[in-house]
Structure formats: C-alpha cells, structure tokens
mmCIF file of C-alpha atoms in Angstrom:
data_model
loop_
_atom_site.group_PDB
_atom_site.id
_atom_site.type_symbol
_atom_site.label_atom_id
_atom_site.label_comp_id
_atom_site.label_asym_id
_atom_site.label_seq_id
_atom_site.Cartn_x
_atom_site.Cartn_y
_atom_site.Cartn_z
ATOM 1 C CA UNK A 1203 -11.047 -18.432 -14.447
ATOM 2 C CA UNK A 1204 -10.843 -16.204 -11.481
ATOM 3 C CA UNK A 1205 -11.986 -12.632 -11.391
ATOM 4 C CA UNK A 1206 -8.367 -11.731 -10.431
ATOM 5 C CA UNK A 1207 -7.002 -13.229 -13.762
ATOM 6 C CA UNK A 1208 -9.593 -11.935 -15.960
ATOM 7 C CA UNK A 1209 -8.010 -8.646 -14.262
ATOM 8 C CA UNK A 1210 -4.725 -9.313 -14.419
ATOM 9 C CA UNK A 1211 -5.283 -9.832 -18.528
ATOM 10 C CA UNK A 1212 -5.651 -6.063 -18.533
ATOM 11 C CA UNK A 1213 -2.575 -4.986 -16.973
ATOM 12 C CA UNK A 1214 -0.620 -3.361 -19.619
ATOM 13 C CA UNK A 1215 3.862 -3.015 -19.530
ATOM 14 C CA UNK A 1216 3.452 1.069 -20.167
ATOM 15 C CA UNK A 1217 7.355 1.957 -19.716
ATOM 16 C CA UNK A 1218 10.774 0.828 -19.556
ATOM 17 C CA UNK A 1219 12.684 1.848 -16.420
ATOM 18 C CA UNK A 1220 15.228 0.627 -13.698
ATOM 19 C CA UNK A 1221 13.667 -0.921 -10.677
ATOM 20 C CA UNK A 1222 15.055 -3.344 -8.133
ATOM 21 C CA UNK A 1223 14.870 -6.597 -7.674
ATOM 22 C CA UNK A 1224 15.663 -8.968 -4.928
ATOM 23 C CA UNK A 1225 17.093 -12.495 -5.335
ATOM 24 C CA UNK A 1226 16.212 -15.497 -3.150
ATOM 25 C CA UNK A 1227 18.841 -14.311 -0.281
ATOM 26 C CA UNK A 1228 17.585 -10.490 0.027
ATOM 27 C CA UNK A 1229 16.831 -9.238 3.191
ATOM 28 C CA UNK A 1230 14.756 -6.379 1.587
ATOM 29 C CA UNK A 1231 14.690 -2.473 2.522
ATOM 30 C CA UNK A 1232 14.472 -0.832 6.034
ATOM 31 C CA UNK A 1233 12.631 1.987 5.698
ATOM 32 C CA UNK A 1234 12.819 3.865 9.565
ATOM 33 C CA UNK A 1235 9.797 2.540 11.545
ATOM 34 C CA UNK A 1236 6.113 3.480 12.509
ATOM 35 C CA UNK A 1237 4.501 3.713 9.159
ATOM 36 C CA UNK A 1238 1.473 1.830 10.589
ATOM 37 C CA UNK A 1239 -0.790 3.808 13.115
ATOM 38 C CA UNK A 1240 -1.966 1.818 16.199
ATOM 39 C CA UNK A 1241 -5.613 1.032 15.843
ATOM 40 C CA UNK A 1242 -5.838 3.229 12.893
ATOM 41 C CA UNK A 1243 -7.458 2.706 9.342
ATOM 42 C CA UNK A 1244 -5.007 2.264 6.710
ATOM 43 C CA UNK A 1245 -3.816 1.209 3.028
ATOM 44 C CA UNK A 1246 -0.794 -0.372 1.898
ATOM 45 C CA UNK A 1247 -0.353 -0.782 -2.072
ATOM 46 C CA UNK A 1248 2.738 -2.185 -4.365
ATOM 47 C CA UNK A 1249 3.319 -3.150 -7.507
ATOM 48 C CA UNK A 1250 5.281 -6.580 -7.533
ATOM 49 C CA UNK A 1251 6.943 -8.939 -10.095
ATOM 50 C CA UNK A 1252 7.348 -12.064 -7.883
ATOM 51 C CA UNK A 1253 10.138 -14.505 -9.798
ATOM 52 C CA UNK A 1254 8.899 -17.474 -8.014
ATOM 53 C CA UNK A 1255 5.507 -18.801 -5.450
ATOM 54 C CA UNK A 1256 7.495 -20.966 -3.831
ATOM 55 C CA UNK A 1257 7.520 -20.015 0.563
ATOM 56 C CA UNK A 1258 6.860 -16.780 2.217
ATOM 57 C CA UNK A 1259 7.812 -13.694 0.319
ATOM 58 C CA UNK A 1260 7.021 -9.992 2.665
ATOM 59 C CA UNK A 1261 6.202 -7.530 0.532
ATOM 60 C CA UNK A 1262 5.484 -4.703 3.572
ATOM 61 C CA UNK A 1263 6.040 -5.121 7.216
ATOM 62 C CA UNK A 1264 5.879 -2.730 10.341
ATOM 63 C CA UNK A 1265 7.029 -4.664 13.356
ATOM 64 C CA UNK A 1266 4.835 -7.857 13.636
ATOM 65 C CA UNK A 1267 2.424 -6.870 11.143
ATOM 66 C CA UNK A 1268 3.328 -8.349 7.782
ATOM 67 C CA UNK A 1269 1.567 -7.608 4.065
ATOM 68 C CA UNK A 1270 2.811 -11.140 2.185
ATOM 69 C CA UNK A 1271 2.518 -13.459 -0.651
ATOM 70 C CA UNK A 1272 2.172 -17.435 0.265
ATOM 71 C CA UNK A 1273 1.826 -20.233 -2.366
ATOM 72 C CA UNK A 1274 0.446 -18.093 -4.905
ATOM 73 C CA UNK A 1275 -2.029 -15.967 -2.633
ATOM 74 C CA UNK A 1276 -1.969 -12.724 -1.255
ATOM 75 C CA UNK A 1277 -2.267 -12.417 2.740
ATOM 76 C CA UNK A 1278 -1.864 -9.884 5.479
ATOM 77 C CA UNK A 1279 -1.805 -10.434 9.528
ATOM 78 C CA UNK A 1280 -1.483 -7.981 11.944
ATOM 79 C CA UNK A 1281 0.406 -9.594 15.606
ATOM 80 C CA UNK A 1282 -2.756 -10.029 17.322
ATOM 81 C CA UNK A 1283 -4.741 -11.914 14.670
ATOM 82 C CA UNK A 1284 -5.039 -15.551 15.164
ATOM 83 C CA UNK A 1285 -5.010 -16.192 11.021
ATOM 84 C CA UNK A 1286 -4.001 -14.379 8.174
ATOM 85 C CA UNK A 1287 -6.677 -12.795 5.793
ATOM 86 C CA UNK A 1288 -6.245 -13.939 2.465
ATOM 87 C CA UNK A 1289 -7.246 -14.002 -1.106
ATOM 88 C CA UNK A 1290 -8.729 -17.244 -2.684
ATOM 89 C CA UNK A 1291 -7.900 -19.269 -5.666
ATOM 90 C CA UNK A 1292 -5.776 -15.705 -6.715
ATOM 91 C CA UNK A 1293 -3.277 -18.161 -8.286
ATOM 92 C CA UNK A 1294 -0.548 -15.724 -8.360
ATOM 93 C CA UNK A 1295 1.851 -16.616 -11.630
ATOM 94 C CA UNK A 1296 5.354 -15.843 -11.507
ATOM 95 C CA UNK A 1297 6.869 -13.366 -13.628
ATOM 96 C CA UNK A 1298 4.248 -11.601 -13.944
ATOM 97 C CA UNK A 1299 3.427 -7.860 -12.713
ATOM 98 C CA UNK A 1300 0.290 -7.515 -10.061
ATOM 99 C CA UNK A 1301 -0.666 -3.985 -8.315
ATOM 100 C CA UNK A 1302 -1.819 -5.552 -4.754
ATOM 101 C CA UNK A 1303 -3.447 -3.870 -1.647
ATOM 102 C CA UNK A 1304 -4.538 -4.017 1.766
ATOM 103 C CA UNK A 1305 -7.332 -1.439 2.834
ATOM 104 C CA UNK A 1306 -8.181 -1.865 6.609
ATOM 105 C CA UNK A 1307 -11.425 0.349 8.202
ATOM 106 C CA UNK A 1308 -12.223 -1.833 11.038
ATOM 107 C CA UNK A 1309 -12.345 -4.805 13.242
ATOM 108 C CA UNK A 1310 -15.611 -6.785 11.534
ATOM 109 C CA UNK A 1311 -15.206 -9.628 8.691
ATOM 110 C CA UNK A 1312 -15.290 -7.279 5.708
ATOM 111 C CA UNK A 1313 -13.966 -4.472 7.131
ATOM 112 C CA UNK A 1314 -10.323 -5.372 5.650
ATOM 113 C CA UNK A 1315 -9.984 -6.084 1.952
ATOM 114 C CA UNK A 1316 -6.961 -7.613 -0.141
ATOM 115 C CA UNK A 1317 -7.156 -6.575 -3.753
ATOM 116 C CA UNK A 1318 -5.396 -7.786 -6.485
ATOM 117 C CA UNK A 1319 -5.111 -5.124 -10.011
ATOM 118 C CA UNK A 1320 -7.799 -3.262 -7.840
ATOM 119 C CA UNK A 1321 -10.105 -6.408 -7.824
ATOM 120 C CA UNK A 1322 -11.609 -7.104 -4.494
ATOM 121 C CA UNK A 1323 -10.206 -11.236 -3.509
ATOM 122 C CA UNK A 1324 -10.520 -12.060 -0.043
ATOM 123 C CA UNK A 1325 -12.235 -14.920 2.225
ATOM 124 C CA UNK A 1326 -13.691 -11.449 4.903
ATOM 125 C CA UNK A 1327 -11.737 -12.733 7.373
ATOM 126 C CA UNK A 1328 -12.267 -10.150 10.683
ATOM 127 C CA UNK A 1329 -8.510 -8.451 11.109
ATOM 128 C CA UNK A 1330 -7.697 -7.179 14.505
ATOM 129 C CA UNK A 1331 -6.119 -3.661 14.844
ATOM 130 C CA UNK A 1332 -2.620 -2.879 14.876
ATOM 131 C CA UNK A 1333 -1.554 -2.117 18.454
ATOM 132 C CA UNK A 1334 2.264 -1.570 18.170
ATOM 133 C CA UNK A 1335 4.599 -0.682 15.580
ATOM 134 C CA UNK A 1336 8.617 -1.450 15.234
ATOM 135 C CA UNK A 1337 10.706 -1.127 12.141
ATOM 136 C CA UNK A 1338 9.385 -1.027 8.705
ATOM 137 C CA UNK A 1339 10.702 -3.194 6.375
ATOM 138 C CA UNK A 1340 10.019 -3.565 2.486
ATOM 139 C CA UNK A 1341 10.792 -6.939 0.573
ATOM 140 C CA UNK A 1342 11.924 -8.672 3.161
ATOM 141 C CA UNK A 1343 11.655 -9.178 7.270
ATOM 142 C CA UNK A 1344 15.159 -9.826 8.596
ATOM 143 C CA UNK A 1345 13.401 -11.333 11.759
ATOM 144 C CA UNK A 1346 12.107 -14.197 10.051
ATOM 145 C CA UNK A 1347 14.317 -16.294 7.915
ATOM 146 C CA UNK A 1348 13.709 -17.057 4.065
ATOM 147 C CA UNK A 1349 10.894 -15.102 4.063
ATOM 148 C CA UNK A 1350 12.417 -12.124 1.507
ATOM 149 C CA UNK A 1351 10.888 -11.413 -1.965
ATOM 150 C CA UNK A 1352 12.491 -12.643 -4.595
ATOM 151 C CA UNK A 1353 11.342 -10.541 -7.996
ATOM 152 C CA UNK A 1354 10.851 -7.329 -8.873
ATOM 153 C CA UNK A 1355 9.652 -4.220 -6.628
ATOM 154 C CA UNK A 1356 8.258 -0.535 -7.859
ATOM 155 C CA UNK A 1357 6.311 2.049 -6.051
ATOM 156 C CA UNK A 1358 5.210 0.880 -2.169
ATOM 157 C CA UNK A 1359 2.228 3.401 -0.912
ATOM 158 C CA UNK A 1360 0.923 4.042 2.482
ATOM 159 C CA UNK A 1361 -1.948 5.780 2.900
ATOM 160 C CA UNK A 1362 -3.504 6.911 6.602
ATOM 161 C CA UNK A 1363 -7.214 5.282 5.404
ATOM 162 C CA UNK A 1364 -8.904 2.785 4.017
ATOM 163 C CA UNK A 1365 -9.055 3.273 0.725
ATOM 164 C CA UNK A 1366 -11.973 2.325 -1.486
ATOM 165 C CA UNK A 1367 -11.724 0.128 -4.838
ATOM 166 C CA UNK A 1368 -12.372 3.266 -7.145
ATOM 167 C CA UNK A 1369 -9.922 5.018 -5.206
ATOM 168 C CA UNK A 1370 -7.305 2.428 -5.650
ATOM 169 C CA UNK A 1371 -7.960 1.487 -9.151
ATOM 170 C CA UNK A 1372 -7.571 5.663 -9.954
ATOM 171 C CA UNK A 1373 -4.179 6.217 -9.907
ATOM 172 C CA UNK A 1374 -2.248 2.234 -9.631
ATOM 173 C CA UNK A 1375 -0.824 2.876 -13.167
ATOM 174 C CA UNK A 1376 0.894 6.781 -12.236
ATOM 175 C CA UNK A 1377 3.361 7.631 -10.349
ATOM 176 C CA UNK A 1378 2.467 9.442 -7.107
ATOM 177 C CA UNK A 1379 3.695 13.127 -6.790
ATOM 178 C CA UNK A 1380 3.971 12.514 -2.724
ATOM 179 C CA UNK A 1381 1.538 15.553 -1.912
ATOM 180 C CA UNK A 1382 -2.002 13.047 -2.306
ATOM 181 C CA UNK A 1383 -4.097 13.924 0.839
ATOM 182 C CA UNK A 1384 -3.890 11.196 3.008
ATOM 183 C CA UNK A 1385 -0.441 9.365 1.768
ATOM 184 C CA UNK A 1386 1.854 9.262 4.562
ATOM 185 C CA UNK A 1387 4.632 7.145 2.651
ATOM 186 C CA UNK A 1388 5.479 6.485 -0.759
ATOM 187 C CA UNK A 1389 8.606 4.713 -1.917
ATOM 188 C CA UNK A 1390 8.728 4.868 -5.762
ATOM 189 C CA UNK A 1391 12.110 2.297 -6.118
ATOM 190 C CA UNK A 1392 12.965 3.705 -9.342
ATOM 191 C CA UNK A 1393 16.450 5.195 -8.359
ATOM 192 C CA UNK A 1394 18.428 3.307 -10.546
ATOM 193 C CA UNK A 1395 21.627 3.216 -8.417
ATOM 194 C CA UNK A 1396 23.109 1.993 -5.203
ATOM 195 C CA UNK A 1397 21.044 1.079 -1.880
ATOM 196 C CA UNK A 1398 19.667 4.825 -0.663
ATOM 197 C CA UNK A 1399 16.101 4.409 -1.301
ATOM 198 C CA UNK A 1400 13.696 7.983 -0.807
ATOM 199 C CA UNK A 1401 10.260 8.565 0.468
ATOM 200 C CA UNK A 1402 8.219 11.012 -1.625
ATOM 201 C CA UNK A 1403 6.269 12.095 1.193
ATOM 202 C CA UNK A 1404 7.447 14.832 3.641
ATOM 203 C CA UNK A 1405 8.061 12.458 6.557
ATOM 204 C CA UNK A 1406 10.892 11.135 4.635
ATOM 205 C CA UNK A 1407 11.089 7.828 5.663
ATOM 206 C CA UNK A 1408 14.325 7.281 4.038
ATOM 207 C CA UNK A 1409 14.759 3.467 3.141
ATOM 208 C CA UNK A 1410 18.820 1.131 2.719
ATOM 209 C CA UNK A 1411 18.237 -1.728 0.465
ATOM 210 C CA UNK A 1412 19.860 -4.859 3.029
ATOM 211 C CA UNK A 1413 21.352 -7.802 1.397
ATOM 212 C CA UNK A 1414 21.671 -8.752 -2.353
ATOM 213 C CA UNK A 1415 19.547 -6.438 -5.184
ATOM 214 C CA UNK A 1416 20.555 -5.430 -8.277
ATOM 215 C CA UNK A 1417 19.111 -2.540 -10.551
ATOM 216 C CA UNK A 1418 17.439 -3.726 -13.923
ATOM 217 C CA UNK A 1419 15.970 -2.413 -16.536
ATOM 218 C CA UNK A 1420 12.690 -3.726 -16.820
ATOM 219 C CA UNK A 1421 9.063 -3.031 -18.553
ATOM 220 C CA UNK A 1422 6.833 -1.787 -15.726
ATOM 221 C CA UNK A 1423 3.108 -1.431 -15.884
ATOM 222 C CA UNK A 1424 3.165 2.685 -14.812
ATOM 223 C CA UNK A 1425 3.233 5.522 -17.233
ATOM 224 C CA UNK A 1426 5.996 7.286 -17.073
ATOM 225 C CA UNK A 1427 5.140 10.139 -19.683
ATOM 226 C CA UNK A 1428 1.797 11.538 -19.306
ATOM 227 C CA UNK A 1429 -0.413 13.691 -21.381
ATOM 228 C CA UNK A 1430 -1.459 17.241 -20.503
ATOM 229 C CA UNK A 1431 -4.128 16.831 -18.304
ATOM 230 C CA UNK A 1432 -3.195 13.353 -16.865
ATOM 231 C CA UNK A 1433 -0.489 15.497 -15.211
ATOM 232 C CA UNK A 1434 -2.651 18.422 -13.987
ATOM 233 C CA UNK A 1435 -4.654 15.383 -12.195
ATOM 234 C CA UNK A 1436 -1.337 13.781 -10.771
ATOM 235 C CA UNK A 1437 0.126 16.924 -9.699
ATOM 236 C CA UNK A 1438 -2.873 17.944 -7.452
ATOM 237 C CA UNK A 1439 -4.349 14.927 -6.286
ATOM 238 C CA UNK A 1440 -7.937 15.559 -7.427
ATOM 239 C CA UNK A 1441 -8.943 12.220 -7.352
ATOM 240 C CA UNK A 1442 -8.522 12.063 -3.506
ATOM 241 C CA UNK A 1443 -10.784 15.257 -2.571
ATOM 242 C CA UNK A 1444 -13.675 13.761 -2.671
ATOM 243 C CA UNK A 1445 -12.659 11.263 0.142
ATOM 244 C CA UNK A 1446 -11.840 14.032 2.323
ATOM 245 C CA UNK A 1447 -14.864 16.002 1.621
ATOM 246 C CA UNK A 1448 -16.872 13.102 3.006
ATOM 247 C CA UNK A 1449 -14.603 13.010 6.159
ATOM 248 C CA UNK A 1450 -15.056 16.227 6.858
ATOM 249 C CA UNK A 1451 -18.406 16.411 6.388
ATOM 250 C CA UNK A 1452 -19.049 13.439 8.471
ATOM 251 C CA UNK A 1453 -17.079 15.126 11.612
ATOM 252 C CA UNK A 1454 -18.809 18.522 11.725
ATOM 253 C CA UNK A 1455 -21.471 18.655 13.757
ATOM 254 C CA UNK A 1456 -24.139 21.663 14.133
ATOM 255 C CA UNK A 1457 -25.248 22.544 17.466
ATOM 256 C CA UNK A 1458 -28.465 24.130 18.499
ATOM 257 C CA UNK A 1459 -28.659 27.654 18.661
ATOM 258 C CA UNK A 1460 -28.082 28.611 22.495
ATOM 259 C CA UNK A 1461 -31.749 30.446 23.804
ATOM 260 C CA UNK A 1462 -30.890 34.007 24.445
ATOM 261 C CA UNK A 1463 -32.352 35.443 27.960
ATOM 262 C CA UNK A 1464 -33.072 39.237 28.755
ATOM 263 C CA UNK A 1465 -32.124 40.234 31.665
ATOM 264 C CA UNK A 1466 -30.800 43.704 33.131
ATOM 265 C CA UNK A 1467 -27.667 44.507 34.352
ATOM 266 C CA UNK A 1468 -27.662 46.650 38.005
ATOM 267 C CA UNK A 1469 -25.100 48.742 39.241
#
C-alpha cells in the first residue's frame, strides 16, 4: 500500500455543504489572470472529488502552466518544462475526496513537491520557473479540449511561497479566513448558487463558472463549525507567523559599525 493511501484512510467527511461540481463537458472557472508570479516561489492547494481517472482533468492553470490529474496521478508542468513532475503509484480512486498541492522553491530536482492529504509523492523531477502568466482558470482549461474536471471542487488556495508539509497539513481541513500572510488567492466554492464565484483574498480575483456545473449538497472533508480556540487560530493566521519570522530574519542584514574620525571644523 502506498504512503498516500495509508493517508488518504485518515481523511475524515467533517460537514455537509453545497459545492460544485463539474460534469465531463465543463469548461471550469475563469478566475481573472496572473495568480502565478514569474520566477517566483509558490503553492497551489485544492481539495478535489474526481468522479472518474479516465484523461486529463486541470485542476489549476495560469496561462501554460497547468496543476492536473492524469490516469490516477497527480502532475504539474510549468510551459518551459520538458516533462511534467508527478506523483508515483498515488493511484488516485474515484469518488473519493484528496487535499492535493504543489509547493515550488526552486529550479533543482526536489525543489518542487506534489503532495497528496499533505503526504510528500513525487519522482523530484527539477521544475523550471514560471516565466509568463495569462488567464487563470480553475477545473478546466478552455484551450485544450477534454481536459476539464469532472467531480467535485471546494476551496482552491494560492499562496506567494513554498509552503512546507507542516504548513500544509495545518490548516487543509479549515476554511481559510483570506487574511493568512502570504495567501494571495483563495476561492472557497461553497456559494451554493449560480456561476459568480469570490476570492477571499483582497485582490479579489473574482471567478464565472464556464460551461455545465451544478450545485450539490455533498459531505466535504472541512469543518465547518469550529470550537473556541480553533477559531481564534483561523481568524489570525498564527500558524503562518512563524514562516515569516524566518523570512524576515533571513533578509536583515547587520552592517559594521562605520569608524568615527575626529577632525575639526575651520572657519
């Protein structure tokens, strides 16, 4: 058994809500463009239902860069790379629910991880950087044919860094608040109603479900009604401050004191 199964055993439905989901003709969500930073770190997360692992299904993609699930694995190619990273033996069931993520820091084999319920499953495959951005789409790329998800969507995250496994595996079963340092988009899906679809976040990527979805009521894996201090966490983003400490820390730099020099000053 893979280490991404013994995972996925753990996943627990925590609510019922609405969410969308795209049959096999959807053309997915446009969601403005330029979520993706050129040559910048970055993490994309969603949780996904997929109804079948049959072809291509995007889950994210900004211009030619494209976040996707193949024959049951979980893959993610920026324009410039000559193959896909991809996770191995993931075995991807349909019908099931799976919280999956890219984290890119760099251009090295390792530097770009795919995990799968916050498991690390990838074959290290070096990822070049993203050097130009177009639209953004969600669940779909109308550029490509038949390559739309078909199954159900909930909360797509964008975050401008590469974000590590604990980080990830913190807060995949909540419900962002859309203030976390370092989240520059955050699409929650859980609208219930016609094809306006919001971003959290104050850029306010606003999103317009294309093609055939539907609204269902479905059991989702995130907790909808939280305890007393699991919202004090949510609300504030604690969990992320630690990240940013580091950054910051790493970027200040002291300089030696400059020698100070009598002198006299003549009339």
């Amino acid at each position: 058994m893979s280490k991404s199964s013994e995972k996925e055993q753990s996943i627990h439905l925590e609510s019922r809500l609405k969410v969308l989901v795209f049959d096999a003709n959807s053309q997915g969500i446009a969601v403005g463009s330029g979520a993706l930073r050129p040559q910048g770190r970055f993490t994309i997360e969603a949780w996904v239902c997929p109804a079948t692992d049959v072809g291509k299904q995007v889950i994210f993609a900004d211009g030619e860069t494209r976040f996707y699930l193949e024959a049951g694995e979980l893959k993610f190619q920026p324009i410039l790379a000559a193959e896909a990273i991809s996770s191995v033996a993931a075995g991807l069931v349909a019908g099931n629910w799976y919280h999956l993520a890219v984290a890119r820091g760099g251009s090295r084999p390792g530097d770009t991880k795919l995990y799968i319920n916050s498991v690390e499953n990838d074959n290290k495959t070096a990822i070049s950087p993203v050097v130009s951005f177009g639209n953004t789409y969600l669940g779909g790329y109308p550029e490509v044919p038949d390559s739309g998800f078909h199954g159900k969507f909930l909360e797509v995250r964008v975050w401008r860094f590469a974000r590590s496994q604990a980080e990830i595996q913190a807060n995949m079963t909540y419900f962002l608040t859309g203030r976390e340092l370092g989240l520059v988009r955050c699409w929650t899906l859980t609208e219930g109603f016609g094809t306006a679809i919001g971003d959290k976040t104050t850029n306010r990527a606003m999103g317009t479900v294309l093609g055939n979805a539907a609204w269902e009521e479905s059991e989702i894996p995130i907790k909808v009604n939280l305890n007393a201090q699991e919202r004090l966490t949510r609300s504030t983003g604690l969990e992320d401050y630690a990240y940013w400490y580091k950054e910051i820390a790493k970027q200040q730099t002291i300089q030696a004191d400059v020698p100070f020099r009598r002198g006299r000053i003549w009339a």
